[in-house]
Amino acid sequence: MSWAIEINNLNVWYSDKHILKDISFKVPKNIIFAIMGPSGCGKSTLLRAMNRLLELNPNAKVKGQVKINGIDVYNDNVDITWVRRQFGMVFQIPNPFPHLSVYDNVALGPKLNGLVKNKKQLDELVKHALQQAYLWDEVKNDLKKPASMLSGGQQQRLCIARALALKPKIILMDEPTANLDPVASSKIEELMLELKENYTIIIVTHNSQQAARISDYVAFLYMGKLVEVGETSTVFTKPRHELTEKYVVGKIG
Amino acid sequence: MNKRKLKDKIMLGVISLLAIISAIPILMIIINIYAEGLKYVNLSFLINFPPPPIGGKVGGIGPALVGSLILMSLALVIGGCIGFFTGLYLSEFSHTRLAQYAQLFLQIMVEFPTIIIGLFAYSILVAPLKRFNAFAGAFALSIVIIPYIALNVREAYKSIPHSLKEAAFSLGISHSKVYLKVLLSTARRGVLTALLIGMAKAAGETAPLLFTILGATFLYFEGLDQPINAIPLLIYNFASSPYERWHQVAWGASAVLLSIILAIFIISRLVIKEVRM
Ligand SMILES: Nc1ncnc2c1ncn2[C@@H]1O[C@H](COP(=O)(O)OP(=O)(O)OP(=O)(O)O)[C@@H](O)[C@H]1O
Ligand SMILES: [Mg+2]
């Protein structure tokens, strides 16, 4: 079996604080992989360690391996911008570039990374990404309007389109529905189920019900340690670890 | 009305009064300068040579106006570039030793007496050439405005929400493109304001020009290695002369200078408004 991502003995420190402790797991391709755990356990840190976004924080120190297609993203010969393009990332608070138009938000990445040859290609790419994010029909007449005019749920789907436009293999989502109402949230969840046909999705959530609802595999993180990882159905019905059991029934978190 | 509300009201009244009082000097300066100077200002005043000390018409401040515009543009190009990139560095690499020292240094530089900067420019660009020259003046003005621009650009970039920086970097865009193509448009309001503050400063400074450009009163631009005049220096020279005629020119020039500064100020306010929408 080939894996979308393999993590070996990953450790992260912020200054001297040991945040992630010896994390190892593998993510199969074309599935939804959920990372759940109580607030502050290191979920966002783990996600940012995968695409090396963590390095925006000068105090962060990483040790260990994160492999995509057998390549360790922390290898000295690997270009950090290449690493980041292998992942699409969606954040907890929808963060489109508010002063840019709907179109430009999606077009920016491909344009600045030189992925398209001409305007026509770019138009098609933008349209396709917006269609994939189930946003096209709602915004096709407002492509020139600033992104800040969209509703929260639409903004989040715009961010998904922005991530998809770079044609990544893996999509990282950091609590993508935490700031949305139930209707907008369920739209995003449906969208994720659709996207896993073509992508591997890693989603952070501190909502164990969401993990149970949508994920195929789940990892449970507690105070920087990986407590349990496995198929979602197994982890939720026959957890091996007492902590996991407490968490899934809502006694922790 | 209860006692506490009354107290609040009185407090508010006193504060408002003080605010008004502190604005009075500015208003009086503006009124005074326009009352004394505006009557000399017309198109030919902006173009003509200054008058001889005695006799003749009021003339104009053409060379000084041209000189000021040249010095301002040069200072803005030199000081603007250096100040912008310094400010960007201060904001985005604020954890480095270098940035911490640079920031401290710039904060001291803001408080530097500008006459010392003029003297410095004299010692390295005027004395060796044995000639006052426009470039030395522009150089001195650049140094004066660099800390203002750098510290304001730093604020502009610092004010960008971290989530937008993360979004930009997550797209796999290189550092330089993130800062100059994505985030600059987010920070453009602050960056423009920084440049305008620098421009206003360059327009009004006198001390850095005293030892550098001479204030060649009867010459338009002759080259960067030649003497040149500037409005603040003309005001200084003419106002301290014993001639009535030159005093009149100095008043007129003050009105022009004030208008330039006010125009820059109004533009910077409009920029803020425009971008806010
Ligand atoms: N920039 C930082 N500097 C220092 N410590 C940090 C920083 N960011 C996060 N931390 C700490 O690292 C730990 C893990 O944070 P992280 O954001 O990864 O947790 P999380 O599981 O995503 O939590 P949440 O569910 O609240 O989002 C926390 O204890 C947090 O206080
Ligand atoms: Mg988090």
Coordinates of C-alpha atoms and ligand atoms in Angstrom, one line a residue:
Chain A
M1 CA 0.0 0.0 0.0
S2 CA 1.3 3.4 -0.8
W3 CA 0.7 6.2 1.7
A4 CA -0.3 9.8 1.2
I5 CA 1.8 10.8 4.1
E6 CA 4.1 9.0 6.6
I7 CA 5.1 10.6 9.8
N8 CA 8.0 9.2 11.8
N9 CA 9.0 10.2 15.3
L10 CA 7.9 13.8 14.9
N11 CA 8.8 16.1 17.7
V12 CA 8.0 19.8 17.9
W13 CA 9.1 22.4 20.4
Y14 CA 8.1 26.0 20.9
S15 CA 11.1 27.6 22.5
D16 CA 11.8 25.0 25.2
K17 CA 8.2 23.7 25.4
H18 CA 7.9 20.2 24.1
I19 CA 4.6 20.3 22.2
L20 CA 4.5 17.2 20.0
K21 CA 6.1 14.0 21.4
D22 CA 7.3 11.2 19.1
I23 CA 4.4 11.1 16.8
S24 CA 4.3 8.4 14.2
F25 CA 1.5 7.4 11.9
K26 CA 0.6 6.8 8.2
V27 CA -2.3 8.2 6.2
P28 CA -3.7 6.1 3.3
K29 CA -4.6 7.8 0.1
N30 CA -8.1 9.1 -0.8
I31 CA -9.6 9.0 2.6
I32 CA -10.6 11.5 5.2
F33 CA -8.2 11.3 8.2
A34 CA -9.4 13.1 11.3
I35 CA -7.1 14.4 14.1
M36 CA -9.1 14.9 17.2
G37 CA -8.2 15.9 20.8
P38 CA -8.8 18.5 23.4
S39 CA -7.9 22.1 23.0
G40 CA -4.2 22.8 23.2
C41 CA -3.1 19.2 22.6
G42 CA -1.2 20.1 19.5
K43 CA -3.5 19.4 16.6
S44 CA -2.9 22.7 14.7
T45 CA 0.8 22.3 15.4
L46 CA 0.8 18.8 13.9
L47 CA -1.0 20.1 10.8
R48 CA 1.5 23.0 10.3
A49 CA 4.4 20.7 10.8
M50 CA 3.3 18.7 7.7
N51 CA 3.4 21.6 5.3
R52 CA 6.2 23.4 7.2
L53 CA 4.0 26.4 7.8
L54 CA 5.2 26.1 11.3
E55 CA 8.4 27.7 10.2
L56 CA 6.6 31.1 10.2
N57 CA 7.1 30.9 13.9
P58 CA 10.8 31.5 14.5
N59 CA 10.6 29.7 17.9
A60 CA 9.4 26.5 16.5
K61 CA 11.8 23.6 16.3
V62 CA 11.0 20.3 14.5
K63 CA 12.7 16.9 14.6
G64 CA 11.6 13.8 12.8
Q65 CA 10.3 12.9 9.4
V66 CA 7.2 13.8 7.3
K67 CA 7.3 11.9 4.1
I68 CA 5.1 12.5 1.0
N69 CA 5.7 10.0 -1.9
G70 CA 8.8 8.8 0.0
I71 CA 10.3 12.3 0.2
D72 CA 11.0 13.7 3.6
V73 CA 9.8 17.3 3.5
Y74 CA 12.4 18.2 6.1
N75 CA 15.3 17.0 3.9
D76 CA 17.8 19.8 3.3
N77 CA 17.5 19.4 -0.5
V78 CA 13.7 20.0 -0.5
D79 CA 12.4 23.4 -1.4
I80 CA 10.0 24.7 1.2
T81 CA 7.7 26.3 -1.4
W82 CA 7.4 23.0 -3.2
V83 CA 6.4 21.3 0.0
R84 CA 3.7 23.9 0.7
R85 CA 2.3 23.5 -2.8
Q86 CA 1.9 19.7 -2.2
F87 CA -0.7 20.6 0.4
G88 CA -3.8 22.8 0.2
M89 CA -4.6 24.4 3.5
V90 CA -7.9 25.6 5.0
F91 CA -8.0 27.4 8.3
Q92 CA -10.2 27.7 11.3
I93 CA -11.3 31.3 10.6
P94 CA -12.1 31.7 6.9
N95 CA -9.2 33.9 5.7
P96 CA -9.7 35.0 2.0
F97 CA -7.7 38.0 1.1
P98 CA -10.4 40.5 1.9
H99 CA -9.3 43.2 -0.6
L100 CA -9.0 40.9 -3.5
S101 CA -11.9 39.8 -5.7
V102 CA -13.4 36.4 -5.6
Y103 CA -11.6 35.6 -8.8
D104 CA -8.2 36.9 -7.7
N105 CA -8.4 34.9 -4.4
V106 CA -8.4 31.7 -6.4
A107 CA -6.2 32.9 -9.2
L108 CA -3.4 34.3 -7.0
G109 CA -1.7 31.0 -6.2
P110 CA -1.5 29.6 -9.7
K111 CA -0.5 33.0 -11.1
L112 CA 2.3 33.7 -8.7
N113 CA 3.5 30.1 -8.9
G114 CA 3.6 30.2 -12.7
L115 CA 1.2 27.3 -13.1
V116 CA -0.7 28.7 -16.0
K117 CA 0.4 30.0 -19.4
N118 CA -2.4 32.4 -20.3
K119 CA -5.5 34.1 -19.2
K120 CA -7.8 31.5 -20.7
Q121 CA -6.1 28.7 -18.8
L122 CA -6.3 30.7 -15.6
D123 CA -10.0 31.4 -16.2
E124 CA -10.6 27.7 -16.6
L125 CA -8.6 26.8 -13.6
V126 CA -10.5 29.3 -11.4
K127 CA -13.8 28.1 -12.7
H128 CA -12.9 24.5 -12.1
A129 CA -11.7 25.1 -8.6
L130 CA -14.8 27.1 -7.7
Q131 CA -17.0 24.3 -9.2
Q132 CA -15.1 21.7 -7.1
A133 CA -15.8 23.8 -4.0
Y134 CA -19.5 24.0 -4.9
L135 CA -19.3 27.7 -5.0
W136 CA -19.4 28.5 -8.7
D137 CA -23.1 28.8 -9.1
E138 CA -23.3 31.2 -6.2
V139 CA -20.5 33.5 -7.3
K140 CA -20.3 33.2 -11.1
N141 CA -21.9 36.6 -11.5
D142 CA -19.8 38.3 -8.7
L143 CA -16.3 37.2 -9.6
K144 CA -15.1 40.8 -9.5
K145 CA -16.6 41.5 -6.1
P146 CA -14.3 41.6 -3.1
A147 CA -14.2 38.4 -1.2
S148 CA -15.2 40.1 2.0
M149 CA -18.7 40.5 0.6
L150 CA -19.4 36.7 0.8
S151 CA -21.0 35.0 3.8
G152 CA -18.8 33.1 6.2
G153 CA -19.7 29.7 4.7
Q154 CA -19.1 31.0 1.2
Q155 CA -15.7 32.5 2.3
Q156 CA -14.7 29.1 3.6
R157 CA -15.6 27.4 0.4
L158 CA -13.7 30.2 -1.4
C159 CA -10.7 29.2 0.7
I160 CA -11.2 25.6 -0.3
A161 CA -11.2 26.7 -3.9
R162 CA -8.1 28.7 -3.4
A163 CA -6.4 25.6 -2.0
L164 CA -7.7 23.3 -4.8
A165 CA -6.5 25.7 -7.5
L166 CA -2.9 24.7 -6.8
K167 CA -3.8 21.1 -7.6
P168 CA -2.4 19.7 -4.3
K169 CA -2.4 16.0 -3.4
I170 CA -3.4 16.5 0.2
I171 CA -5.8 19.0 1.8
L172 CA -5.2 20.1 5.4
M173 CA -8.1 21.5 7.2
D174 CA -7.8 23.0 10.6
E175 CA -11.3 23.0 12.2
P176 CA -12.8 24.3 9.0
T177 CA -16.3 24.4 10.4
A178 CA -15.6 25.7 13.9
N179 CA -16.8 29.2 13.0
L180 CA -19.7 28.3 10.8
D181 CA -23.4 27.8 11.4
P182 CA -24.8 24.2 11.1
V183 CA -26.1 24.7 7.6
A184 CA -22.8 26.0 6.3
S185 CA -20.9 23.3 8.2
S186 CA -22.9 20.5 6.7
K187 CA -22.2 21.9 3.3
I188 CA -18.5 21.8 3.9
E189 CA -18.8 18.2 5.3
E190 CA -20.6 17.1 2.1
L191 CA -18.0 18.8 0.1
M192 CA -15.2 16.9 1.9
L193 CA -16.9 13.6 1.2
E194 CA -17.0 14.6 -2.5
L195 CA -13.4 15.7 -2.5
K196 CA -11.9 12.5 -1.1
E197 CA -12.4 10.8 -4.5
N198 CA -9.4 12.8 -5.7
Y199 CA -7.6 14.0 -2.7
T200 CA -6.5 12.9 0.7
I201 CA -8.0 15.0 3.4
I202 CA -6.6 15.5 6.8
I203 CA -9.0 17.4 9.1
V204 CA -8.4 18.7 12.6
T205 CA -11.4 18.8 14.8
H206 CA -12.1 19.0 18.5
N207 CA -15.6 17.7 17.8
S208 CA -15.5 13.9 18.1
Q209 CA -19.0 13.7 16.5
Q210 CA -17.7 15.4 13.4
A211 CA -14.8 12.9 13.3
A212 CA -17.2 10.0 13.7
R213 CA -19.5 11.4 11.0
I214 CA -17.1 12.0 8.2
S215 CA -13.7 10.4 8.7
D216 CA -12.4 7.0 7.6
Y217 CA -9.4 7.0 9.9
V218 CA -8.9 8.9 13.1
A219 CA -6.0 9.8 15.3
F220 CA -6.5 10.8 19.0
L221 CA -4.0 13.3 20.3
Y222 CA -3.7 14.0 24.0
M223 CA -1.2 16.5 25.5
G224 CA 1.2 16.2 22.6
K225 CA 1.1 12.4 22.4
L226 CA -0.6 10.2 19.9
V227 CA -2.8 8.0 22.0
E228 CA -4.6 6.0 19.4
V229 CA -4.9 5.8 15.6
G230 CA -7.0 3.5 13.4
E231 CA -10.1 3.1 11.4
T232 CA -12.8 5.4 12.7
S233 CA -15.4 2.6 13.2
T234 CA -12.9 0.7 15.4
V235 CA -11.7 3.6 17.4
F236 CA -15.2 4.7 18.2
T237 CA -16.6 1.3 19.0
K238 CA -13.7 -0.6 20.5
P239 CA -11.1 2.0 21.6
R240 CA -8.0 0.3 22.9
H241 CA -7.1 3.1 25.3
E242 CA -9.1 4.3 28.2
L243 CA -8.4 7.9 27.4
T244 CA -9.8 7.5 23.9
E245 CA -12.9 6.0 25.4
K246 CA -13.4 8.9 27.8
Y247 CA -12.8 11.4 25.0
V248 CA -15.3 9.8 22.5
V249 CA -18.1 9.7 25.1
G250 CA -17.4 13.3 25.9
K251 CA -15.7 13.0 29.3
I252 CA -12.6 14.9 28.2
G253 CA -12.4 18.0 26.2
Chain B
M1 CA -28.9 63.8 37.1
N2 CA -26.9 62.0 39.8
K3 CA -23.6 63.2 41.1
R4 CA -21.5 60.7 39.2
K5 CA -23.0 61.6 35.9
L6 CA -22.4 65.3 36.6
K7 CA -18.8 64.6 37.5
D8 CA -18.4 62.7 34.2
K9 CA -19.9 65.6 32.3
I10 CA -17.6 68.1 33.9
M11 CA -14.6 65.8 33.2
L12 CA -15.6 65.5 29.6
G13 CA -16.1 69.2 29.3
V14 CA -12.6 69.9 30.7
I15 CA -11.0 67.4 28.4
S16 CA -12.8 68.8 25.3
L17 CA -11.7 72.3 26.3
L18 CA -8.1 71.3 26.6
A19 CA -8.3 69.6 23.2
I20 CA -9.6 72.7 21.7
I21 CA -6.9 74.8 23.3
S22 CA -4.2 72.6 22.0
A23 CA -5.5 73.0 18.5
I24 CA -5.4 76.8 18.8
P25 CA -1.7 77.3 18.0
I26 CA -1.9 75.2 14.9
L27 CA -4.9 77.2 13.7
M28 CA -3.2 80.5 14.5
I29 CA -0.1 79.5 12.6
I30 CA -2.2 78.6 9.6
I31 CA -4.2 81.8 9.8
N32 CA -1.2 84.0 10.4
I33 CA 0.9 82.6 7.6
Y34 CA -1.9 82.8 5.0
A35 CA -2.9 86.3 6.2
E36 CA 0.7 87.5 5.7
G37 CA 1.8 85.4 2.8
L38 CA -1.1 84.6 0.6
K39 CA -1.3 88.0 -1.0
Y40 CA 2.1 87.6 -2.7
V41 CA 1.3 84.2 -4.1
N42 CA 0.3 83.9 -7.8
L43 CA 1.5 81.9 -10.8
S44 CA 4.4 84.2 -11.5
F45 CA 5.5 84.0 -7.8
L46 CA 5.9 80.3 -8.3
I47 CA 8.0 80.7 -11.4
N48 CA 10.0 83.8 -11.2
F49 CA 13.4 84.5 -9.7
P50 CA 13.6 86.2 -6.4
P51 CA 13.8 90.1 -6.4
P52 CA 17.0 92.0 -5.6
P53 CA 17.0 93.1 -2.0
I54 CA 16.0 96.7 -2.7
G55 CA 13.7 98.0 -5.4
G56 CA 11.9 96.0 -8.1
K57 CA 8.9 93.8 -7.8
V58 CA 8.2 91.0 -5.4
G59 CA 9.5 88.4 -7.9
G60 CA 9.1 84.8 -7.0
I61 CA 10.5 81.6 -5.6
G62 CA 10.9 79.6 -8.8
P63 CA 14.3 78.2 -8.2
A64 CA 13.5 77.2 -4.6
L65 CA 10.3 75.5 -5.6
V66 CA 12.0 73.5 -8.3
G67 CA 14.8 72.7 -5.9
S68 CA 12.4 71.6 -3.2
L69 CA 10.6 69.3 -5.6
I70 CA 13.8 67.8 -6.9
L71 CA 15.2 67.3 -3.3
M72 CA 11.8 65.8 -2.2
S73 CA 11.7 63.4 -5.1
L74 CA 15.2 62.2 -4.6
A75 CA 14.9 61.9 -0.9
L76 CA 11.7 59.9 -1.4
V77 CA 13.3 57.6 -3.9
I78 CA 16.4 57.0 -1.8
G79 CA 14.9 57.2 1.7
G80 CA 11.7 55.6 0.5
C81 CA 13.4 52.4 -0.8
I82 CA 15.8 52.0 2.1
G83 CA 13.1 52.9 4.6
F84 CA 10.5 50.5 3.1
F85 CA 12.8 47.5 3.1
T86 CA 14.2 48.3 6.5
G87 CA 10.6 48.5 7.8
L88 CA 9.7 45.3 6.2
Y89 CA 12.7 43.6 7.7
L90 CA 11.9 45.0 11.1
S91 CA 8.4 43.6 10.9
E92 CA 9.0 40.2 9.4
F93 CA 12.3 39.4 11.0
S94 CA 11.6 41.0 14.3
H95 CA 13.0 38.0 16.2
T96 CA 16.5 38.6 14.9
R97 CA 19.2 40.4 16.8
L98 CA 19.8 42.6 13.8
A99 CA 16.2 43.7 13.6
Q100 CA 16.1 44.4 17.4
Y101 CA 19.2 46.6 17.2
A102 CA 18.1 48.3 14.0
Q103 CA 14.8 49.2 15.5
L104 CA 16.5 50.7 18.6
F105 CA 18.8 52.6 16.3
L106 CA 16.0 54.0 14.2
Q107 CA 14.1 55.1 17.2
I108 CA 17.1 57.1 18.3
M109 CA 17.5 58.4 14.8
V110 CA 14.0 59.8 14.8
E111 CA 15.1 62.0 17.8
F112 CA 18.4 63.0 16.2
P113 CA 18.9 66.8 15.8
T114 CA 18.7 67.1 12.0
I115 CA 21.4 69.8 12.0
I116 CA 23.9 67.0 12.9
I117 CA 22.7 65.0 9.9
G118 CA 23.4 68.1 7.7
L119 CA 26.8 68.4 9.2
F120 CA 27.5 64.8 8.5
A121 CA 26.4 65.1 4.9
Y122 CA 28.7 68.2 4.7
S123 CA 31.7 66.3 5.9
I124 CA 31.3 63.4 3.5
L125 CA 29.7 65.0 0.4
V126 CA 30.5 68.7 0.4
A127 CA 33.9 69.1 2.0
P128 CA 35.7 66.6 -0.2
L129 CA 34.1 68.0 -3.4
K130 CA 34.7 71.5 -2.2
R131 CA 31.3 72.5 -3.5
F132 CA 27.8 72.7 -2.1
N133 CA 25.6 70.4 -4.1
A134 CA 22.0 69.2 -4.5
F135 CA 22.9 65.5 -3.9
A136 CA 24.3 66.2 -0.5
G137 CA 21.0 67.9 0.4
A138 CA 19.0 64.9 -0.9
F139 CA 21.3 62.5 0.9
A140 CA 20.8 64.4 4.2
L141 CA 17.0 64.5 3.7
S142 CA 17.0 60.8 3.0
I143 CA 18.7 60.1 6.2
V144 CA 16.2 62.3 8.1
I145 CA 13.2 60.5 6.6
I146 CA 14.4 56.9 6.7
P147 CA 13.5 56.2 10.3
Y148 CA 10.0 57.7 9.9
I149 CA 9.3 55.6 6.9
A150 CA 10.9 52.5 8.3
L151 CA 9.0 52.6 11.6
N152 CA 5.7 53.4 9.9
V153 CA 6.2 50.6 7.3
R154 CA 6.9 48.3 10.1
E155 CA 3.6 49.2 11.8
A156 CA 1.8 48.7 8.5
Y157 CA 3.1 45.1 8.0
K158 CA 2.8 44.3 11.7
S159 CA -0.9 45.2 11.5
I160 CA -1.6 42.5 8.9
P161 CA -3.5 39.6 10.6
H162 CA -1.4 36.5 11.1
S163 CA -4.1 34.4 9.4
L164 CA -3.5 36.3 6.1
K165 CA 0.2 35.7 6.3
E166 CA -0.5 32.0 6.9
A167 CA -2.8 32.0 3.9
A168 CA -0.2 33.6 1.7
F169 CA 2.6 31.3 2.7
S170 CA 0.4 28.2 2.5
L171 CA 0.1 28.8 -1.2
G172 CA 3.8 28.0 -1.6
I173 CA 4.7 31.5 -2.7
S174 CA 8.2 32.7 -2.1
H175 CA 9.0 35.2 0.6
S176 CA 9.6 38.1 -1.7
K177 CA 6.3 37.6 -3.6
V178 CA 4.3 37.2 -0.4
Y179 CA 5.6 40.5 1.0
L180 CA 5.6 42.5 -2.2
K181 CA 2.7 41.0 -4.2
V182 CA 0.3 39.7 -1.7
L183 CA 0.7 41.5 1.6
L184 CA 1.7 44.9 0.2
S185 CA -1.8 45.4 -1.1
T186 CA -3.1 44.6 2.4
A187 CA -0.7 47.0 4.0
R188 CA -0.9 49.6 1.3
R189 CA -2.7 52.1 3.4
G190 CA 0.0 52.2 6.0
V191 CA 2.8 52.1 3.5
L192 CA 1.4 55.0 1.6
T193 CA 0.9 56.9 4.8
A194 CA 4.5 56.2 5.7
L195 CA 5.8 57.5 2.4
L196 CA 3.6 60.6 2.7
I197 CA 4.9 61.3 6.2
G198 CA 8.4 61.0 4.8
M199 CA 7.5 63.4 2.0
A200 CA 6.1 66.0 4.3
K201 CA 9.2 65.8 6.5
A202 CA 11.5 66.2 3.4
A203 CA 9.5 69.2 2.3
G204 CA 9.7 71.1 5.5
E205 CA 13.2 70.3 6.9
T206 CA 15.7 73.2 6.9
A207 CA 18.6 72.2 9.1
P208 CA 19.9 69.3 6.9
L209 CA 20.1 71.8 4.0
L210 CA 22.0 74.5 5.7
F211 CA 25.5 73.0 5.1
T212 CA 24.7 71.1 2.0
I213 CA 23.0 73.0 -0.8
L214 CA 24.0 76.6 -0.2
G215 CA 20.7 77.9 -1.3
A216 CA 21.7 79.3 -4.7
T217 CA 19.0 81.9 -5.0
F218 CA 19.2 82.8 -8.6
L219 CA 19.7 79.4 -10.2
Y220 CA 17.2 76.8 -11.4
F221 CA 18.4 73.2 -11.5
E222 CA 22.0 73.0 -12.9
G223 CA 22.8 69.4 -11.9
L224 CA 23.0 67.2 -8.8
D225 CA 26.6 68.2 -8.2
Q226 CA 25.7 71.9 -8.2
P227 CA 24.2 74.2 -5.6
I228 CA 20.4 74.4 -5.5
N229 CA 17.8 76.2 -3.4
A230 CA 14.8 74.9 -1.4
I231 CA 11.8 76.7 0.0
P232 CA 12.6 76.2 3.7
L233 CA 16.1 77.4 3.2
L234 CA 14.9 80.4 1.2
I235 CA 12.6 81.3 4.0
Y236 CA 15.4 81.0 6.5
N237 CA 17.8 83.2 4.5
F238 CA 15.3 85.8 3.4
A239 CA 13.5 86.1 6.7
S240 CA 16.7 86.7 8.6
S241 CA 17.9 89.3 6.1
P242 CA 17.4 93.0 6.8
Y243 CA 15.4 93.7 3.6
E244 CA 11.7 94.4 3.7
R245 CA 11.3 93.0 0.1
W246 CA 12.8 89.7 1.0
H247 CA 10.6 89.4 4.1
Q248 CA 7.6 89.6 1.8
V249 CA 9.0 86.8 -0.3
A250 CA 9.6 84.8 2.8
W251 CA 6.0 85.2 3.8
G252 CA 4.8 84.2 0.4
A253 CA 7.2 81.2 0.4
S254 CA 5.9 80.1 3.8
A255 CA 2.3 80.1 2.5
V256 CA 3.4 77.9 -0.4
L257 CA 5.3 75.5 1.9
L258 CA 2.4 75.3 4.3
S259 CA 0.1 74.5 1.4
I260 CA 2.4 71.7 0.2
I261 CA 2.4 70.2 3.7
L262 CA -1.3 70.5 4.1
A263 CA -1.9 69.0 0.6
I264 CA 0.2 66.0 1.6
F265 CA -1.7 65.7 4.8
I266 CA -5.0 65.9 3.1
I267 CA -4.0 63.3 0.5
S268 CA -2.9 60.9 3.2
R269 CA -6.3 61.3 4.9
L270 CA -8.0 60.6 1.6
V271 CA -5.9 57.6 1.0
I272 CA -7.0 56.2 4.3
K273 CA -10.6 56.8 3.5
E274 CA -10.5 55.4 0.1
V275 CA -8.9 52.2 1.2
R276 CA -11.2 51.7 4.1
M277 CA -14.3 51.1 1.9
Ligands
LIG1 N1 3.2 30.4 18.7 C1 3.2 29.7 19.8 N2 4.2 29.9 20.7 C2 4.3 29.1 21.8 N3 3.4 28.2 22.2 C3 2.4 28.0 21.3 C4 2.3 28.7 20.1 N4 1.2 28.2 19.4 C5 0.6 27.3 20.2 N5 1.4 27.1 21.3 C6 1.1 26.1 22.4 O1 1.3 24.8 21.9 C7 0.3 24.0 22.3 C8 -0.5 23.3 21.2 O2 -1.1 24.3 20.4 P1 -2.1 24.0 19.2 O3 -2.5 25.3 18.6 O4 -1.3 23.1 18.3 O5 -3.3 23.2 19.9 P2 -4.6 22.7 19.3 O6 -4.8 21.3 19.6 O7 -4.7 23.1 17.9 O8 -5.7 23.5 20.2 P3 -7.1 24.1 19.7 O9 -8.1 23.0 19.7 O10 -7.4 25.1 20.8 O11 -6.9 24.8 18.4 C9 -0.6 24.8 23.2 O12 -0.3 24.5 24.5 C10 -0.3 26.2 22.9 O13 -0.4 27.0 24.0
MG2 MG -5.9 24.5 16.8

